[in-house]
């Protein structure tokens, strides 16, 4: 009888162990919740991409490709000077390219987060003028020092910018050059980038109305405007500029960047009545159109 009890006890233990073993093998899964993107949608929103920044590479095709694909600098798109039908996408638009660096425009200071960067292969300053500023006779490169872009490059850039601006509903004034957002560091895409032509031929970017420019020149508001008032007008358009009451080098860098964009054949870095009139005309046309929420 004792033997039978022991056998029964042993069997019970073995069954219990087997059950515990089975329990240990059971996988408990968390409930699967459904993401509902259809029932409700917020109206308080906007596109993440707010700005297009245009650059030149200061290099040839081969070195530009190497720099933008293997180094710590990148851009979403690269336009070579090849005679072909290609525009190279180096970084997906959904990802952050490292093209803008320090600077800002229209209230934003970290533009890599909210911009698309486009690099265009171009030498920038002609070889014979590379050291022109080192002699101390010039503060800024004039128009003739810059290298022109190829016609095919301009057509490619026009198509690309049109498409990006349409898809992200980018404000015309937020299609800018690297120099617009970093005037003390950069001068690209330079005086020979055809901003005016892109505006009139392709509807790209911002440009002033000539009637408004002439009106402000005839008003001679520049003669009575104080330096702080003029600087505030630059800030109103989107440029970062200090609030000193002098035209120091940092302030003149902003003037030069503005002239590279909107008065490219006479970029002097000096504030004058025509530059002031263009600035006022632009503010009249585009003030309040940042869409930078």
Coordinates of C-alpha atoms in Angstrom, one line a residue:
X1 CA 0.0 0.0 0.0
X2 CA 2.9 2.4 0.9
X3 CA 4.5 1.6 -2.4
X4 CA 1.3 2.5 -4.2
X5 CA 1.0 5.8 -2.3
X6 CA 4.6 6.7 -3.2
X7 CA 3.9 5.9 -6.8
X8 CA 0.8 8.1 -6.8
X9 CA 2.8 10.9 -5.1
X10 CA 5.6 10.7 -7.6
X11 CA 3.2 10.7 -10.5
X12 CA 1.5 13.8 -9.0
X13 CA 4.8 15.6 -8.7
X14 CA 5.7 14.7 -12.3
X15 CA 2.3 16.0 -13.6
X16 CA 2.7 19.2 -11.6
X17 CA 6.2 19.7 -13.0
X18 CA 4.9 19.1 -16.5
X19 CA 2.2 21.6 -16.0
X20 CA 4.6 24.2 -14.7
X21 CA 6.8 23.6 -17.6
X22 CA 3.9 24.2 -20.0
X23 CA 2.9 27.3 -18.2
X24 CA 6.5 28.6 -18.6
X25 CA 6.2 28.1 -22.4
X26 CA 3.1 30.1 -22.8
X27 CA 3.7 33.5 -24.4
X28 CA 1.4 36.3 -23.2
X29 CA 1.0 39.0 -25.8
X30 CA -0.1 42.6 -25.2
X31 CA -3.3 43.8 -26.9
X32 CA -2.8 45.1 -30.4
X33 CA -4.2 48.6 -30.6
X34 CA -5.2 50.2 -33.9
X35 CA -4.0 53.6 -35.0
X36 CA -7.0 55.4 -36.4
X37 CA -5.9 58.1 -38.9
X38 CA -9.4 58.6 -40.4
X39 CA -11.9 59.5 -37.7
X40 CA -10.4 62.8 -36.6
X41 CA -8.0 65.3 -38.2
X42 CA -6.6 68.5 -36.7
X43 CA -6.7 71.8 -38.7
X44 CA -3.9 73.4 -36.7
X45 CA -1.0 72.1 -38.7
X46 CA 1.4 72.9 -41.6
X47 CA 4.2 71.3 -43.6
X48 CA 7.5 70.7 -41.8
X49 CA 9.5 71.9 -44.8
X50 CA 9.4 75.7 -44.8
X51 CA 12.5 76.8 -46.8
X52 CA 14.5 76.0 -49.8
X53 CA 18.2 76.9 -49.6
X54 CA 20.3 77.2 -52.7
X55 CA 24.1 76.7 -52.7
X56 CA 27.0 76.5 -55.0
X57 CA 29.7 73.9 -54.3
X58 CA 32.9 75.8 -55.1
X59 CA 34.2 72.7 -56.8
X60 CA 33.9 70.4 -59.8
X61 CA 31.6 67.5 -60.3
X62 CA 33.9 64.8 -58.9
X63 CA 34.9 66.7 -55.8
X64 CA 31.4 67.9 -55.2
X65 CA 30.1 64.3 -55.2
X66 CA 32.8 63.1 -52.9
X67 CA 32.3 66.0 -50.4
X68 CA 28.5 65.6 -50.3
X69 CA 28.4 61.9 -50.0
X70 CA 31.3 61.0 -47.8
X71 CA 31.9 64.0 -45.5
X72 CA 30.0 65.7 -42.7
X73 CA 28.2 68.0 -45.1
X74 CA 25.3 67.0 -47.4
X75 CA 22.4 68.3 -49.3
X76 CA 19.1 66.8 -50.5
X77 CA 19.8 67.5 -54.2
X78 CA 22.9 68.0 -56.3
X79 CA 22.9 69.5 -59.8
X80 CA 26.1 68.7 -61.7
X81 CA 27.2 70.6 -64.8
X82 CA 26.9 67.5 -66.9
X83 CA 25.0 67.7 -70.2
X84 CA 22.4 65.1 -69.1
X85 CA 18.8 64.9 -67.8
X86 CA 19.7 64.0 -64.2
X87 CA 19.2 65.7 -60.8
X88 CA 20.8 63.7 -58.0
X89 CA 18.8 63.1 -54.8
X90 CA 21.5 62.5 -52.1
X91 CA 19.3 62.7 -49.0
X92 CA 15.6 61.7 -48.8
X93 CA 13.4 64.8 -48.2
X94 CA 12.0 63.1 -45.1
X95 CA 15.5 63.2 -43.6
X96 CA 17.7 66.0 -42.3
X97 CA 20.6 67.1 -44.6
X98 CA 23.6 69.0 -43.2
X99 CA 23.7 71.9 -45.6
X100 CA 22.7 75.1 -43.8
X101 CA 24.8 75.4 -40.7
X102 CA 24.8 78.4 -38.4
X103 CA 22.4 81.3 -39.4
X104 CA 18.7 81.9 -39.8
X105 CA 15.9 83.4 -41.7
X106 CA 12.4 84.5 -41.1
X107 CA 12.6 83.8 -37.4
X108 CA 14.1 80.3 -37.6
X109 CA 17.7 79.7 -36.6
X110 CA 18.1 75.9 -37.2
X111 CA 17.2 75.7 -40.9
X112 CA 18.5 72.1 -41.4
X113 CA 15.4 70.9 -39.6
X114 CA 12.9 72.6 -41.8
X115 CA 14.6 73.1 -45.2
X116 CA 15.5 71.4 -48.4
X117 CA 19.1 72.0 -49.5
X118 CA 20.1 72.1 -53.2
X119 CA 23.8 72.2 -54.2
X120 CA 24.8 73.4 -57.7
X121 CA 28.2 72.7 -59.1
X122 CA 29.8 76.0 -59.7
X123 CA 33.3 77.4 -58.9
X124 CA 31.9 80.5 -57.2
X125 CA 34.6 83.1 -57.6
X126 CA 36.8 83.1 -60.7
X127 CA 40.3 81.8 -60.1
X128 CA 42.0 85.1 -60.8
X129 CA 39.9 86.9 -58.2
X130 CA 40.1 84.3 -55.4
X131 CA 42.5 86.5 -53.4
X132 CA 41.1 89.8 -54.3
X133 CA 39.8 90.6 -50.9
X134 CA 43.1 89.9 -49.2
X135 CA 44.8 93.0 -50.6
X136 CA 42.5 95.2 -48.5
X137 CA 41.3 97.3 -51.4
X138 CA 38.0 95.5 -51.6
X139 CA 35.6 94.5 -48.9
X140 CA 33.3 92.4 -51.1
X141 CA 33.5 90.7 -54.5
X142 CA 31.7 92.6 -57.3
X143 CA 29.5 91.0 -59.9
X144 CA 32.2 90.3 -62.5
X145 CA 34.2 88.2 -60.0
X146 CA 31.5 85.5 -60.0
X147 CA 31.2 82.5 -62.2
X148 CA 28.1 82.1 -64.3
X149 CA 25.9 79.0 -64.1
X150 CA 25.2 76.7 -67.1
X151 CA 21.9 77.2 -68.8
X152 CA 21.0 73.5 -68.3
X153 CA 21.7 73.8 -64.6
X154 CA 19.3 76.7 -64.3
X155 CA 16.6 74.7 -66.1
X156 CA 17.1 71.7 -63.8
X157 CA 17.0 74.0 -60.7
X158 CA 13.9 75.7 -61.9
X159 CA 12.1 72.4 -62.4
X160 CA 13.2 71.1 -59.0
X161 CA 12.4 74.2 -57.0
X162 CA 9.0 74.5 -58.7
X163 CA 8.1 71.0 -57.7
X164 CA 9.4 71.2 -54.1
X165 CA 7.7 74.6 -53.5
X166 CA 4.4 73.3 -54.8
X167 CA 4.4 70.1 -52.8
X168 CA 5.3 71.9 -49.5
X169 CA 3.4 75.2 -50.2
X170 CA 6.6 77.2 -49.5
X171 CA 6.3 80.9 -49.4
X172 CA 8.2 82.7 -52.2
X173 CA 10.3 84.7 -49.7
X174 CA 11.5 81.5 -48.1
X175 CA 13.3 80.4 -51.3
X176 CA 16.7 81.8 -50.4
X177 CA 20.4 81.5 -50.9
X178 CA 22.9 80.3 -48.4
X179 CA 24.1 83.9 -48.1
X180 CA 20.6 85.1 -47.1
X181 CA 20.7 83.0 -44.0
X182 CA 24.4 83.2 -43.2
X183 CA 25.6 86.6 -44.5
X184 CA 28.8 86.8 -42.5
X185 CA 29.9 83.3 -43.5
X186 CA 28.6 82.6 -47.0
X187 CA 28.2 84.3 -50.4
X188 CA 26.6 81.5 -52.4
X189 CA 24.9 81.0 -54.7
X190 CA 26.5 84.3 -55.7
X191 CA 25.8 87.4 -57.8
X192 CA 25.3 85.4 -61.0
X193 CA 22.6 83.2 -59.8
X194 CA 19.6 84.4 -61.8
X195 CA 17.0 85.1 -59.1
X196 CA 15.2 87.7 -61.2
X197 CA 14.9 85.4 -64.2
X198 CA 13.7 82.5 -62.1
X199 CA 10.9 84.7 -60.8
X200 CA 9.8 86.1 -64.1
X201 CA 10.3 83.0 -66.3
X202 CA 9.4 80.2 -63.8
X203 CA 7.4 81.9 -61.0
X204 CA 10.1 80.9 -58.4
X205 CA 10.9 82.9 -55.3
X206 CA 10.3 86.5 -54.4
X207 CA 10.9 89.7 -56.4
X208 CA 9.9 93.3 -56.0
X209 CA 7.5 95.3 -58.2
X210 CA 9.3 97.9 -60.2
X211 CA 6.5 100.4 -59.7
X212 CA 6.8 100.1 -55.9
X213 CA 10.6 100.4 -56.0
X214 CA 10.4 103.7 -58.0
X215 CA 7.7 105.0 -55.6
X216 CA 9.9 104.5 -52.6
X217 CA 12.9 106.0 -54.4
X218 CA 10.8 109.1 -55.3
X219 CA 9.7 109.3 -51.7
X220 CA 13.3 109.6 -50.6
X221 CA 12.6 107.9 -47.4
X222 CA 16.2 106.7 -47.2
X223 CA 17.3 110.2 -46.4
X224 CA 15.2 110.4 -43.2
X225 CA 15.4 106.8 -42.1
X226 CA 17.5 106.0 -39.1
X227 CA 19.9 103.0 -39.1
X228 CA 17.8 101.2 -36.5
X229 CA 14.7 101.7 -38.7
X230 CA 16.4 100.3 -41.7
X231 CA 17.7 97.3 -39.8
X232 CA 14.2 96.7 -38.6
X233 CA 13.0 96.7 -42.2
X234 CA 15.6 94.0 -42.9
X235 CA 14.3 91.9 -39.9
X236 CA 10.8 92.4 -41.1
X237 CA 11.6 90.7 -44.4
X238 CA 13.5 87.9 -42.7
X239 CA 17.1 88.8 -42.4
X240 CA 19.0 88.4 -39.2
X241 CA 20.8 91.7 -38.4
X242 CA 22.1 93.2 -35.2
X243 CA 20.5 96.3 -33.5
X244 CA 23.5 98.6 -33.3
X245 CA 23.1 102.1 -34.7
X246 CA 26.1 101.8 -37.0
X247 CA 26.8 100.0 -40.3
X248 CA 29.4 97.7 -38.8
X249 CA 30.9 94.8 -40.8
X250 CA 28.3 92.4 -39.6
X251 CA 25.5 94.8 -40.7
X252 CA 27.2 95.4 -44.1
X253 CA 27.4 91.7 -44.6
X254 CA 23.6 91.5 -44.5
X255 CA 23.3 94.4 -46.9
X256 CA 25.7 92.6 -49.3
X257 CA 23.8 89.4 -49.1
X258 CA 20.6 91.3 -49.8
X259 CA 22.2 92.9 -52.8
X260 CA 23.5 89.6 -54.1
X261 CA 19.9 88.4 -54.2
X262 CA 18.0 91.5 -55.3
X263 CA 20.6 93.9 -56.9
X264 CA 23.2 91.5 -58.1
X265 CA 25.0 93.7 -60.6
X266 CA 25.9 96.2 -57.9
X267 CA 26.7 94.3 -54.7
X268 CA 28.7 96.8 -52.6
X269 CA 27.7 96.1 -49.0
X270 CA 26.9 99.8 -48.7
X271 CA 23.3 100.9 -47.8
X272 CA 21.9 103.3 -50.4
X273 CA 18.6 104.7 -51.6
X274 CA 18.1 102.0 -54.2
X275 CA 18.7 99.1 -51.8
X276 CA 16.4 100.8 -49.3
X277 CA 13.7 101.2 -52.0
X278 CA 13.9 97.5 -53.0
X279 CA 13.7 96.5 -49.4
X280 CA 10.6 98.6 -48.8
X281 CA 9.0 97.3 -52.0
X282 CA 9.6 93.7 -50.9
X283 CA 8.1 94.3 -47.5
X284 CA 5.1 95.9 -49.0
X285 CA 4.6 92.8 -51.2
X286 CA 5.5 90.0 -48.9
X287 CA 5.2 91.1 -45.3
X288 CA 3.3 88.6 -43.1
X289 CA 3.8 85.7 -45.5
X290 CA 6.2 83.7 -43.5
X291 CA 3.9 80.8 -42.6
X292 CA 6.4 79.7 -40.0
X293 CA 4.2 78.1 -37.4

